[in-house]
Short mmCIF file of C-alpha atoms in Angstrom, two decimals:
data_model
loop_
_atom_site.label_atom_id
_atom_site.label_comp_id
_atom_site.label_asym_id
_atom_site.label_seq_id
_atom_site.Cartn_x
_atom_site.Cartn_y
_atom_site.Cartn_z
CA UNK K 1 42.15 18.23 -4.52
CA UNK K 2 38.89 19.98 -4.91
CA UNK K 3 38.52 18.30 -8.29
CA UNK K 4 39.12 14.87 -6.73
CA UNK K 5 36.36 15.74 -4.12
CA UNK K 6 33.86 16.90 -6.68
CA UNK K 7 34.47 13.93 -8.89
CA UNK K 8 34.14 11.50 -6.08
CA UNK K 9 30.98 13.18 -4.72
CA UNK K 10 29.42 13.17 -8.19
CA UNK K 11 30.32 9.61 -8.67
CA UNK K 12 28.46 8.69 -5.39
CA UNK K 13 25.49 10.87 -6.41
CA UNK K 14 25.40 9.14 -9.89
CA UNK K 15 25.68 5.71 -8.17
CA UNK K 16 22.82 6.56 -5.84
CA UNK K 17 20.61 7.72 -8.73
CA UNK K 18 21.46 4.74 -10.89
CA UNK K 19 20.48 2.56 -7.91
CA UNK K 20 17.13 4.24 -7.57
CA UNK K 21 16.54 3.94 -11.32
CA UNK K 22 17.51 0.25 -11.24
CA UNK K 23 15.07 -0.58 -8.48
CA UNK K 24 12.30 1.37 -10.34
CA UNK K 25 12.97 -0.32 -13.57
CA UNK K 26 13.13 -3.79 -11.87
CA UNK K 27 9.59 -2.93 -10.27
CA UNK K 28 8.23 -1.98 -13.48
CA UNK K 29 9.57 -5.02 -15.09
CA UNK K 30 8.08 -7.12 -12.51
CA UNK K 31 4.77 -5.48 -12.80
CA UNK K 32 4.82 -5.94 -16.58
CA UNK K 33 5.50 -9.69 -16.07
CA UNK K 34 2.66 -9.62 -13.61
CA UNK K 35 0.41 -8.03 -16.09
CA UNK K 36 1.30 -10.77 -18.69
CA UNK K 37 0.63 -13.43 -16.02
CA UNK K 38 -2.82 -11.72 -15.25
CA UNK K 39 -3.73 -11.56 -18.99
CA UNK K 40 -2.57 -15.11 -19.54
CA UNK K 41 -4.68 -16.33 -16.60
CA UNK K 42 -7.72 -14.39 -17.74
CA UNK K 43 -7.32 -15.34 -21.34
CA UNK K 44 -6.63 -19.04 -20.94
CA UNK K 45 -9.69 -20.90 -22.20
CA UNK K 46 -11.21 -24.42 -22.10
CA UNK K 47 -12.83 -25.63 -25.23
CA UNK K 48 -16.13 -27.20 -24.43
CA UNK K 49 -18.64 -29.07 -26.87
CA UNK K 50 -22.29 -29.73 -25.71
CA UNK K 51 -25.08 -31.04 -28.06
CA UNK K 52 -23.17 -29.82 -31.08
CA UNK K 53 -22.29 -26.46 -29.86
CA UNK K 54 -18.72 -25.86 -29.39
CA UNK K 55 -17.39 -22.76 -27.48
CA UNK K 56 -14.34 -21.53 -25.59
CA UNK K 57 -14.86 -20.32 -21.95
CA UNK K 58 -12.09 -18.94 -19.56
CA UNK K 59 -10.15 -21.82 -18.14
CA UNK K 60 -11.01 -21.40 -14.46
CA UNK K 61 -14.69 -20.92 -15.12
CA UNK K 62 -17.46 -23.43 -13.99
CA UNK K 63 -19.43 -25.13 -16.72
CA UNK K 64 -22.71 -26.58 -16.08
CA UNK K 65 -24.71 -28.68 -18.50
CA UNK K 66 -28.22 -27.41 -19.21
CA UNK K 67 -31.56 -28.99 -19.73
CA UNK K 68 -34.22 -28.40 -22.43
CA UNK K 69 -33.18 -25.51 -24.72
CA UNK K 70 -30.37 -24.57 -22.32
CA UNK K 71 -27.10 -26.11 -23.71
CA UNK K 72 -24.90 -24.94 -20.96
CA UNK K 73 -24.23 -22.13 -18.61
CA UNK K 74 -20.74 -20.95 -17.39
CA UNK K 75 -19.71 -18.46 -14.73
CA UNK K 76 -16.67 -16.96 -13.11
CA UNK K 77 -16.29 -18.67 -9.59
CA UNK K 78 -14.68 -15.60 -8.36
CA UNK K 79 -17.44 -13.33 -9.63
CA UNK K 80 -20.56 -15.56 -9.79
CA UNK K 81 -22.69 -12.57 -11.05
CA UNK K 82 -20.95 -12.89 -14.44
CA UNK K 83 -22.67 -15.56 -16.35
CA UNK K 84 -22.70 -16.79 -19.90
CA UNK K 85 -25.51 -19.11 -21.25
CA UNK K 86 -26.03 -20.72 -24.66
CA UNK K 87 -29.51 -21.73 -25.72
CA UNK K 88 -30.41 -23.69 -28.80
CA UNK K 89 -34.08 -23.21 -29.90
CA UNK K 90 -35.00 -25.90 -32.35
CA UNK K 91 -36.82 -25.85 -35.69
CA UNK K 92 -36.99 -22.03 -35.92
CA UNK K 93 -35.71 -21.44 -39.45
CA UNK K 94 -39.10 -20.42 -40.57
CA UNK K 95 -39.53 -17.82 -37.65
CA UNK K 96 -37.64 -14.62 -37.90
CA UNK K 97 -35.16 -13.96 -35.07
CA UNK K 98 -37.34 -11.12 -33.77
CA UNK K 99 -40.01 -13.55 -33.11
CA UNK K 100 -37.51 -15.88 -31.13
CA UNK K 101 -36.35 -12.80 -29.12
CA UNK K 102 -39.98 -11.70 -28.32
CA UNK K 103 -40.89 -15.05 -26.97
CA UNK K 104 -37.66 -15.08 -24.75
CA UNK K 105 -38.18 -11.52 -23.66
CA UNK K 106 -41.79 -12.44 -22.48
CA UNK K 107 -40.37 -15.57 -20.65
CA UNK K 108 -37.75 -13.36 -19.06
CA UNK K 109 -40.24 -10.65 -18.15
CA UNK K 110 -42.26 -13.24 -16.32
CA UNK K 111 -39.36 -14.79 -14.46
CA UNK K 112 -37.17 -11.69 -13.55
CA UNK K 113 -38.16 -8.78 -11.34
CA UNK K 114 -37.94 -5.41 -12.98
CA UNK K 115 -37.18 -6.79 -16.32
CA UNK K 116 -36.77 -4.20 -19.07
CA UNK K 117 -35.48 -4.29 -22.60
CA UNK K 118 -33.05 -1.45 -23.07
CA UNK K 119 -32.29 -1.91 -26.74
CA UNK K 120 -32.93 -4.33 -29.55
CA UNK K 121 -31.49 -4.14 -32.94
CA UNK K 122 -30.59 -6.36 -36.07
CA UNK K 123 -26.72 -6.82 -36.23
CA UNK K 124 -24.16 -8.32 -38.62
CA UNK K 125 -21.39 -9.86 -36.64
CA UNK K 126 -18.36 -11.39 -38.58
CA UNK K 127 -20.58 -11.74 -41.43
CA UNK K 128 -23.38 -13.49 -39.66
CA UNK K 129 -26.74 -11.74 -39.56
CA UNK K 130 -28.33 -11.82 -36.09
CA UNK K 131 -30.37 -9.86 -33.63
CA UNK K 132 -29.23 -8.28 -30.32
CA UNK K 133 -31.22 -7.49 -27.31
CA UNK K 134 -29.83 -5.73 -24.18
CA UNK K 135 -31.90 -5.64 -21.03
CA UNK K 136 -31.72 -5.15 -17.25
CA UNK K 137 -33.58 -6.67 -14.35
CA UNK K 138 -33.39 -6.71 -10.35
CA UNK K 139 -32.00 -9.75 -8.56
CA UNK K 140 -33.63 -10.16 -5.14
CA UNK K 141 -32.60 -13.56 -4.58
CA UNK K 142 -29.13 -12.54 -3.14
CA UNK K 143 -28.64 -11.87 0.61
CA UNK K 144 -28.60 -8.09 1.32
CA UNK K 145 -29.55 -5.33 -1.04
CA UNK K 146 -31.16 -6.28 -4.37
CA UNK K 147 -28.59 -6.10 -7.23
CA UNK K 148 -29.30 -4.53 -10.67
CA UNK K 149 -28.00 -6.91 -13.42
CA UNK K 150 -27.58 -6.16 -17.08
CA UNK K 151 -27.74 -8.63 -19.81
CA UNK K 152 -27.31 -9.06 -23.52
CA UNK K 153 -28.68 -11.74 -25.83
CA UNK K 154 -27.36 -12.36 -29.35
CA UNK K 155 -29.74 -14.41 -31.60
CA UNK K 156 -28.28 -16.12 -34.70
CA UNK K 157 -29.65 -18.74 -36.99
CA UNK K 158 -27.96 -22.04 -36.70
CA UNK K 159 -28.73 -24.92 -39.19
CA UNK K 160 -32.43 -24.44 -39.14
CA UNK K 161 -32.48 -23.68 -35.37
CA UNK K 162 -31.88 -20.45 -33.42
CA UNK K 163 -28.98 -20.19 -31.11
CA UNK K 164 -29.06 -17.52 -28.25
CA UNK K 165 -25.62 -16.43 -26.60
CA UNK K 166 -26.21 -14.66 -23.49
CA UNK K 167 -24.44 -12.64 -20.94
CA UNK K 168 -25.67 -11.47 -17.61
CA UNK K 169 -23.53 -9.44 -15.27
CA UNK K 170 -23.88 -7.19 -12.23
CA UNK K 171 -24.42 -3.67 -13.35
CA UNK K 172 -21.01 -2.63 -11.79
CA UNK K 173 -19.01 -5.31 -13.72
CA UNK K 174 -21.11 -5.22 -16.89
CA UNK K 175 -18.94 -3.06 -19.10
CA UNK K 176 -15.71 -5.09 -18.40
CA UNK K 177 -17.48 -8.30 -18.68
CA UNK K 178 -18.79 -7.34 -22.09
CA UNK K 179 -15.40 -6.95 -23.42
CA UNK K 180 -14.37 -10.43 -22.51
CA UNK K 181 -17.77 -11.85 -23.56
CA UNK K 182 -17.09 -10.81 -27.15
CA UNK K 183 -14.28 -13.33 -27.35
CA UNK K 184 -16.75 -16.01 -26.04
CA UNK K 185 -19.39 -14.81 -28.42
CA UNK K 186 -17.01 -15.24 -31.46
CA UNK K 187 -15.90 -18.68 -30.29
CA UNK K 188 -19.49 -20.24 -30.23
CA UNK K 189 -20.30 -22.38 -33.40
CA UNK K 190 -22.96 -25.02 -34.03
CA UNK K 191 -22.56 -28.07 -36.34
CA UNK X 1 41.95 13.95 3.28
CA UNK X 2 39.61 16.98 2.10
CA UNK X 3 36.63 14.69 1.05
CA UNK X 4 33.21 15.10 2.61
CA UNK X 5 31.41 12.83 4.92
CA UNK X 6 28.86 10.57 3.23
CA UNK X 7 26.48 11.34 5.94
CA UNK X 8 26.78 14.98 7.02
CA UNK X 9 29.16 16.68 4.38
CA UNK X 10 31.60 17.66 7.22
CA UNK X 11 35.22 17.09 6.19
CA UNK X 12 35.92 13.41 6.21
CA UNK X 13 38.75 11.91 8.29
CA UNK X 14 38.27 8.12 7.85
CA UNK X 15 37.28 5.86 4.99
CA UNK X 16 35.18 2.56 5.09
CA UNK X 17 35.72 0.97 1.72
CA UNK X 18 35.46 3.74 -0.94
CA UNK X 19 33.06 5.97 1.28
CA UNK X 20 34.46 8.60 3.50
CA UNK X 21 33.30 9.61 6.83
CA UNK X 22 33.65 12.24 9.71
CA UNK X 23 34.79 10.77 13.08
CA UNK X 24 31.23 10.96 14.54
CA UNK X 25 29.66 9.01 11.66
CA UNK X 26 32.43 6.69 11.27
CA UNK X 27 31.67 5.63 14.79
CA UNK X 28 27.98 5.35 13.98
CA UNK X 29 28.54 3.41 10.95
CA UNK X 30 30.54 0.73 12.67
CA UNK X 31 28.28 0.72 15.79
CA UNK X 32 26.17 -2.21 16.52
CA UNK X 33 22.91 -1.93 18.48
CA UNK X 34 23.20 -5.28 20.22
CA UNK X 35 19.77 -4.75 21.81
CA UNK X 36 17.87 -4.62 18.55
CA UNK X 37 17.61 -8.31 18.10
CA UNK X 38 16.29 -9.06 21.68
CA UNK X 39 13.91 -6.01 21.49
CA UNK X 40 12.46 -7.49 18.13
CA UNK X 41 12.14 -11.00 19.78
CA UNK X 42 10.36 -9.56 22.90
CA UNK X 43 7.96 -7.56 20.51
CA UNK X 44 7.25 -10.80 18.61
CA UNK X 45 6.54 -12.67 21.95
CA UNK X 46 4.36 -9.65 23.07
CA UNK X 47 2.59 -9.81 19.90
CA UNK X 48 1.73 -13.54 20.18
CA UNK X 49 0.64 -12.76 23.85
CA UNK X 50 -1.66 -10.11 22.41
CA UNK X 51 -3.23 -12.81 20.11
CA UNK X 52 -3.58 -15.15 22.97
CA UNK X 53 -5.20 -12.56 25.19
CA UNK X 54 -7.55 -11.40 22.52
CA UNK X 55 -8.53 -14.93 21.30
CA UNK X 56 -9.01 -16.06 25.00
CA UNK X 57 -11.21 -13.13 25.92
CA UNK X 58 -13.27 -13.59 22.71
CA UNK X 59 -13.83 -17.38 23.44
CA UNK X 60 -14.35 -16.78 27.21
CA UNK X 61 -16.67 -13.75 27.25
CA UNK X 62 -18.20 -14.45 23.68
CA UNK X 63 -19.05 -10.67 23.54
CA UNK X 64 -21.72 -9.38 21.14
CA UNK X 65 -20.66 -6.12 19.57
CA UNK X 66 -22.28 -3.98 17.10
CA UNK X 67 -20.60 -3.59 13.69
CA UNK X 68 -19.37 -0.07 14.48
CA UNK X 69 -17.99 -1.19 17.84
CA UNK X 70 -16.05 -4.07 16.16
CA UNK X 71 -14.58 -1.66 13.58
CA UNK X 72 -13.64 0.76 16.27
CA UNK X 73 -12.04 -2.05 18.42
CA UNK X 74 -10.40 -3.54 15.27
CA UNK X 75 -8.79 -0.27 14.30
CA UNK X 76 -7.46 0.08 17.84
CA UNK X 77 -6.01 -3.42 17.88
CA UNK X 78 -4.47 -2.71 14.50
CA UNK X 79 -2.00 -0.44 16.26
CA UNK X 80 -1.13 -2.84 18.87
CA UNK X 81 1.91 -4.63 17.15
CA UNK X 82 3.26 -1.21 16.09
CA UNK X 83 2.82 0.13 19.58
CA UNK X 84 4.45 -2.73 21.16
CA UNK X 85 7.49 -2.42 18.88
CA UNK X 86 7.74 1.31 19.37
CA UNK X 87 7.52 0.83 23.19
CA UNK X 88 10.22 -1.51 23.06
CA UNK X 89 12.13 0.79 20.92
CA UNK X 90 11.73 3.83 23.18
CA UNK X 91 12.72 1.65 26.25
CA UNK X 92 16.05 0.33 24.75
CA UNK X 93 17.17 3.19 22.66
CA UNK X 94 17.99 5.50 25.48
CA UNK X 95 21.68 5.41 24.99
CA UNK X 96 21.87 5.62 21.23
CA UNK X 97 18.72 7.50 20.42
CA UNK X 98 17.03 7.50 17.16
CA UNK X 99 14.70 10.44 16.55
CA UNK X 100 11.26 9.15 17.55
CA UNK X 101 9.46 11.58 15.44
CA UNK X 102 11.29 10.32 12.33
CA UNK X 103 10.48 6.77 13.20
CA UNK X 104 6.62 7.62 13.62
CA UNK X 105 6.84 9.70 10.38
CA UNK X 106 8.24 6.70 8.48
CA UNK X 107 5.50 4.38 10.15
CA UNK X 108 2.86 6.87 8.91
CA UNK X 109 4.40 7.15 5.35
CA UNK X 110 4.14 3.32 5.25
CA UNK X 111 0.51 3.45 5.95
CA UNK X 112 -0.10 6.32 3.49
CA UNK X 113 1.71 4.35 0.85
CA UNK X 114 -0.59 1.41 1.39
CA UNK X 115 -3.69 3.34 1.26
CA UNK X 116 -2.76 5.93 -1.42
CA UNK X 117 -1.05 3.79 -3.93
CA UNK X 118 -0.81 -0.03 -2.94
CA UNK X 119 -4.28 -0.58 -2.50
CA UNK X 120 -5.18 1.12 -5.73
CA UNK X 121 -2.36 -0.69 -7.84
CA UNK X 122 -3.38 -4.09 -6.34
CA UNK X 123 -7.12 -4.02 -6.22
CA UNK X 124 -8.06 -1.65 -8.98
CA UNK X 125 -5.17 -1.87 -11.69
CA UNK X 126 -4.32 -5.34 -11.25
CA UNK X 127 -7.73 -6.61 -9.67
CA UNK X 128 -5.76 -9.37 -7.87
CA UNK X 129 -8.68 -11.02 -6.14
CA UNK X 130 -10.15 -12.04 -9.56
CA UNK X 131 -7.23 -14.01 -10.95
CA UNK X 132 -4.48 -14.46 -8.38
CA UNK X 133 -5.87 -17.49 -6.75
CA UNK X 134 -6.83 -19.27 -10.06
CA UNK X 135 -4.12 -22.02 -9.41
CA UNK X 136 -1.05 -22.52 -7.06
CA UNK X 137 1.51 -21.13 -9.63
CA UNK X 138 -0.37 -17.92 -10.44
CA UNK X 139 -0.60 -17.34 -6.60
CA UNK X 140 2.96 -17.88 -6.06
CA UNK X 141 4.21 -16.10 -9.26
CA UNK X 142 1.57 -13.36 -8.90
CA UNK X 143 2.17 -13.06 -5.22
CA UNK X 144 5.81 -12.21 -5.91
CA UNK X 145 5.64 -10.07 -9.24
CA UNK X 146 2.54 -8.20 -8.45
CA UNK X 147 1.82 -8.11 -4.79
CA UNK X 148 5.51 -8.51 -3.37
CA UNK X 149 7.02 -6.01 -5.77
CA UNK X 150 4.40 -3.49 -5.34
CA UNK X 151 4.34 -3.36 -1.65
CA UNK X 152 8.15 -3.83 -1.17
CA UNK X 153 8.85 -1.00 -3.73
CA UNK X 154 6.43 1.29 -2.00
CA UNK X 155 8.07 0.60 1.29
CA UNK X 156 11.52 1.24 -0.18
CA UNK X 157 10.24 4.35 -1.74
CA UNK X 158 8.93 5.65 1.64
CA UNK X 159 12.22 5.09 3.40
CA UNK X 160 14.43 6.11 0.40
CA UNK X 161 12.68 9.43 -0.24
CA UNK X 162 12.39 10.41 3.45
CA UNK X 163 15.04 9.44 6.07
CA UNK X 164 17.67 7.76 3.76
CA UNK X 165 19.43 11.05 2.93
CA UNK X 166 19.07 12.59 6.37
CA UNK X 167 22.02 12.56 8.92
CA UNK X 168 19.85 10.59 11.23
CA UNK X 169 20.23 7.54 9.04
CA UNK X 170 23.86 7.12 10.23
CA UNK X 171 24.09 3.41 11.22
CA UNK X 172 23.59 -0.01 9.56
CA UNK X 173 20.92 -0.91 11.97
CA UNK X 174 19.02 2.20 11.14
CA UNK X 175 17.92 0.53 7.94
CA UNK X 176 16.39 -2.27 9.90
CA UNK X 177 14.76 0.21 12.29
CA UNK X 178 13.26 2.33 9.49
CA UNK X 179 12.48 -0.63 7.43
CA UNK X 180 10.59 -2.19 10.35
CA UNK X 181 8.67 0.95 11.04
CA UNK X 182 7.57 1.40 7.34
CA UNK X 183 6.52 -2.36 7.20
CA UNK X 184 4.51 -1.94 10.38
CA UNK X 185 2.83 1.26 8.97
CA UNK X 186 2.00 -0.71 5.80
CA UNK X 187 0.66 -3.67 7.78
CA UNK X 188 -1.49 -1.40 9.98
CA UNK X 189 -3.01 0.21 7.02
CA UNK X 190 -3.76 -3.16 5.48
CA UNK X 191 -5.38 -4.46 8.71
CA UNK X 192 -7.47 -1.35 9.09
CA UNK X 193 -8.69 -1.49 5.45
CA UNK X 194 -9.68 -5.17 5.93
CA UNK X 195 -11.52 -4.48 9.21
CA UNK X 196 -13.50 -1.46 7.77
CA UNK X 197 -14.22 -3.16 4.44
CA UNK X 198 -15.51 -6.23 6.36
CA UNK X 199 -17.66 -4.23 8.63
CA UNK X 200 -15.84 -5.28 11.57
CA UNK X 201 -14.29 -8.85 12.39
CA UNK X 202 -14.68 -10.71 15.67
CA UNK X 203 -11.89 -9.83 18.06
CA UNK X 204 -10.18 -13.39 18.06
CA UNK X 205 -9.86 -13.41 14.34
CA UNK X 206 -8.79 -9.76 14.14
CA UNK X 207 -6.06 -10.43 16.53
CA UNK X 208 -4.60 -13.24 14.39
CA UNK X 209 -4.79 -11.33 11.30
CA UNK X 210 -3.37 -8.20 12.76
CA UNK X 211 -0.34 -9.94 14.31
CA UNK X 212 0.27 -12.07 11.36
CA UNK X 213 0.33 -9.19 8.91
CA UNK X 214 2.43 -6.96 11.18
CA UNK X 215 4.94 -9.68 11.80
CA UNK X 216 5.28 -10.56 8.15
CA UNK X 217 5.59 -7.04 6.81
CA UNK X 218 7.97 -5.91 9.47
CA UNK X 219 10.28 -8.89 8.59
CA UNK X 220 9.99 -8.29 4.73
CA UNK X 221 10.83 -4.74 5.04
CA UNK X 222 13.51 -5.36 7.58
CA UNK X 223 15.34 -7.23 4.85
CA UNK X 224 14.88 -4.43 2.38
CA UNK X 225 16.04 -1.95 5.17
CA UNK X 226 19.29 -4.03 5.58
CA UNK X 227 20.15 -3.75 1.94
CA UNK X 228 19.41 -0.05 1.90
CA UNK X 229 21.77 0.61 4.89
CA UNK X 230 24.53 -1.33 3.20
CA UNK X 231 23.75 0.70 0.09
CA UNK X 232 24.34 3.95 2.22
CA UNK X 233 27.60 2.87 3.91
CA UNK X 234 29.25 0.88 1.19
CA UNK X 235 29.81 1.25 -2.36
CA UNK X 236 27.93 -1.85 -3.82
CA UNK X 237 27.38 -2.86 -7.33
CA UNK X 238 24.39 -1.49 -9.19
CA UNK X 239 22.43 -4.79 -8.75
CA UNK X 240 22.77 -4.64 -4.83
CA UNK X 241 19.47 -2.80 -4.18
CA UNK X 242 17.43 -4.51 -6.91
CA UNK X 243 18.74 -7.72 -5.17
CA UNK X 244 17.52 -6.50 -1.92
CA UNK X 245 14.05 -5.57 -3.27
CA UNK X 246 13.68 -8.88 -5.12
CA UNK X 247 14.51 -10.86 -2.02
CA UNK X 248 12.00 -8.78 0.07
CA UNK X 249 9.30 -9.32 -2.74
CA UNK X 250 10.15 -13.16 -2.91
CA UNK X 251 9.81 -13.45 0.89
CA UNK X 252 6.46 -11.61 0.63
CA UNK X 253 4.98 -13.80 -2.13
CA UNK X 254 6.42 -17.00 -0.62
CA UNK X 255 5.04 -16.23 2.82
CA UNK X 256 1.53 -15.50 1.73
CA UNK X 257 1.53 -18.66 -0.55
CA UNK X 258 2.87 -20.88 2.21
CA UNK X 259 0.49 -19.42 4.66
CA UNK X 260 -2.44 -20.16 2.39
CA UNK X 261 -0.98 -23.60 1.80
CA UNK X 262 -0.66 -24.65 5.37
CA UNK X 263 -3.28 -22.37 7.06
CA UNK X 264 -6.18 -23.71 5.11
CA UNK X 265 -7.32 -27.05 6.46
CA UNK X 266 -8.78 -29.84 4.81
CA UNK X 267 -11.91 -29.50 2.87
CA UNK X 268 -14.46 -31.82 4.38
CA UNK X 269 -18.07 -32.72 3.48
CA UNK X 270 -19.09 -29.86 5.84
CA UNK X 271 -17.01 -27.30 4.21
CA UNK X 272 -13.68 -25.91 4.57
CA UNK X 273 -11.81 -25.19 7.71
CA UNK X 274 -9.01 -22.90 8.44
CA UNK X 275 -6.37 -23.02 11.11
CA UNK X 276 -5.06 -19.47 12.01
CA UNK X 277 -2.57 -20.73 14.59
CA UNK X 278 -0.36 -22.21 11.82
CA UNK X 279 -0.28 -18.82 10.08
CA UNK X 280 0.77 -17.21 13.20
CA UNK X 281 3.59 -19.71 13.92
CA UNK X 282 4.79 -19.38 10.31
CA UNK X 283 4.82 -15.49 10.64
CA UNK X 284 6.64 -15.82 13.90
CA UNK X 285 9.19 -18.16 12.38
CA UNK X 286 9.76 -15.98 9.44
CA UNK X 287 10.26 -12.99 11.90
CA UNK X 288 12.64 -14.83 14.18
CA UNK X 289 14.72 -16.21 11.37
CA UNK X 290 14.98 -12.96 9.57
CA UNK X 291 15.64 -10.92 12.54
CA UNK X 292 18.35 -13.01 13.62
CA UNK X 293 19.91 -13.59 10.42
CA UNK X 294 19.96 -9.71 9.78
CA UNK X 295 21.46 -9.21 13.31
CA UNK X 296 24.19 -11.56 12.41
CA UNK X 297 24.71 -10.16 9.18
CA UNK X 298 25.24 -6.65 10.61
CA UNK X 299 27.69 -7.88 13.14
CA UNK X 300 29.54 -9.58 10.35
CA UNK X 301 29.53 -6.34 8.12
CA UNK X 302 30.78 -4.24 10.89
CA UNK X 303 33.57 -6.60 11.77
CA UNK X 304 34.62 -6.89 8.06
CA UNK X 305 34.48 -2.94 7.84
CA UNK X 306 36.55 -2.61 10.84
CA UNK X 307 39.08 -5.22 9.58
CA UNK X 308 39.41 -3.18 6.21
CA UNK X 309 42.38 -1.03 6.27
CA UNK X 310 41.69 2.43 7.31
CA UNK X 311 43.50 5.51 6.04
CA UNK X 312 43.68 8.75 7.74
#
C-alpha cells in the first residue's frame, strides 16, 4: 500500500514538473518565433533606384528624394534620428577621395554645430577602395536638450563620380544602427 | 485508502477524478464562491465610475499641476483599481476567507515581475517599440508571441512559484482570485512605469489608461488562473496548462490589437484623434465576458466533479 502511495505521489509530482516544463518550453518557443518575426520585420527591405543609384533600405523606412548632389535620404519612422543618405558628386574621377571628403567636411563644419571629425582612413570594402570618415556633432534643432549625433561617411569612386554613403544616428543608437547600416552600405550600387 | 491529500498531505478520504483529498479539502475543492462574479462586476463598475469622476474633474476644474504632482497623483491613481478589487474582496470574503496577506503578496509579485523581468524582456531584449507597429500583422503576431507570452508567463510563474503549492490554494476559484491579484499587480506596475516615464499624465487620460490596463490584465490572468486551478484539482493532460497560457497570451495580444484598431480615430488633415472611451468599453466587455464565462465554467466543473463517482 505504501508502494502504491509513493508511486501515485511520484506520478503527480512528475506530472506537475512536466506541466511546468511544457509551459516554459512553449514560452521559449513563442519568444523564439517572436525573435524570428522581429528579425524579419527589421531585415525586410525595399529596393529603391534613384538617378542610377540602387540600394536596399528597410521596408518600413521613409525614403525621400534629394535635390542637387543628394540622391535620396531614408530614415526609420520610429527612430527619426537614424538616417541614411546617398550623395553623388559628379566628375570627380581626377580628384582623390580625400579631396572630396575634405570639401564635404568643410561644408558639414559650417552647417553643423560642434562638428568634429573623429577618424578618417582609407578602406577596402568588398574589394572596392574607398575612404571612411567618422564624425560627431550637436543637434540643437530638436525640442529639449541638445543631442549628440554621430555620423560615418563612406566615399567610393563610381563611374567617374564619387559616391558618398552616409549614416547619422543619435549617439545612444549609433553602435546598433551601424550594424544595420553595413547591409545598406553593401547594397548601394551605381550604374 | 492510505493516500495523501493533494493539498495538505493528510490522509485522503475522498477522490475527485484521479486526485485524492482529505475531507476538508474535498469540501474546498467542490465549493463555489458564488459572490465572486458579482464582486468582480461591481469592481468593474466602480472602475468605470473612477474614470468618469477623474475625467469629469479634470475637464471641470482643468487643474494645472506640476510634473511632480502629476506623477505622484498618477501613482496613487494606479493603485485604485486594485484597491477597489481588494476592498470588494475583503467585504465579500468574510465567510470563506482567503489569507489577505497572500493575496497582497501575489499582487506585489505581479508588479515585481513586470518591473524586474517583463519590462527588460520587452523593451530591452525585444525592443518592441521599434518594430511591433510596423504593420497590422506584426502587431497582432508580435503582440501574442512576444508581449502576450512574456506577460502571461511571468504572471503564471508568480502564482505557480508562490501560492500554488500552499494549502491556502484549496479551491477552484482560488486560481481566479490569485490570477486576478497577479494581473492587477502587473497592470499597476505598467501604469506606474508609464506615468513616471512620461513625466506625469493629465488626470483624465491617466484614469483611462489605468482602468483599461487593470481590467485587461486582471481578465487575462483570470483565465490563466482558471487553468492553474483545474491543473491542481484534476489530472489533466500535459497540454492543459500550455493551452491555458496560450489562450491568455492570445487574449492579451488580440485585446491590444483590437484596442489599437478601434480606439484610434480617423486620421484627418489636422492630425490623428483617439477615442479612449472605446478602449474602456472594450476592456469592460472583455472583463465581463471572461469573468462570467469563468464563473459558469467553475460551476460546471464542480457539478461534473460532484457527479463523478466518489470512492471512500
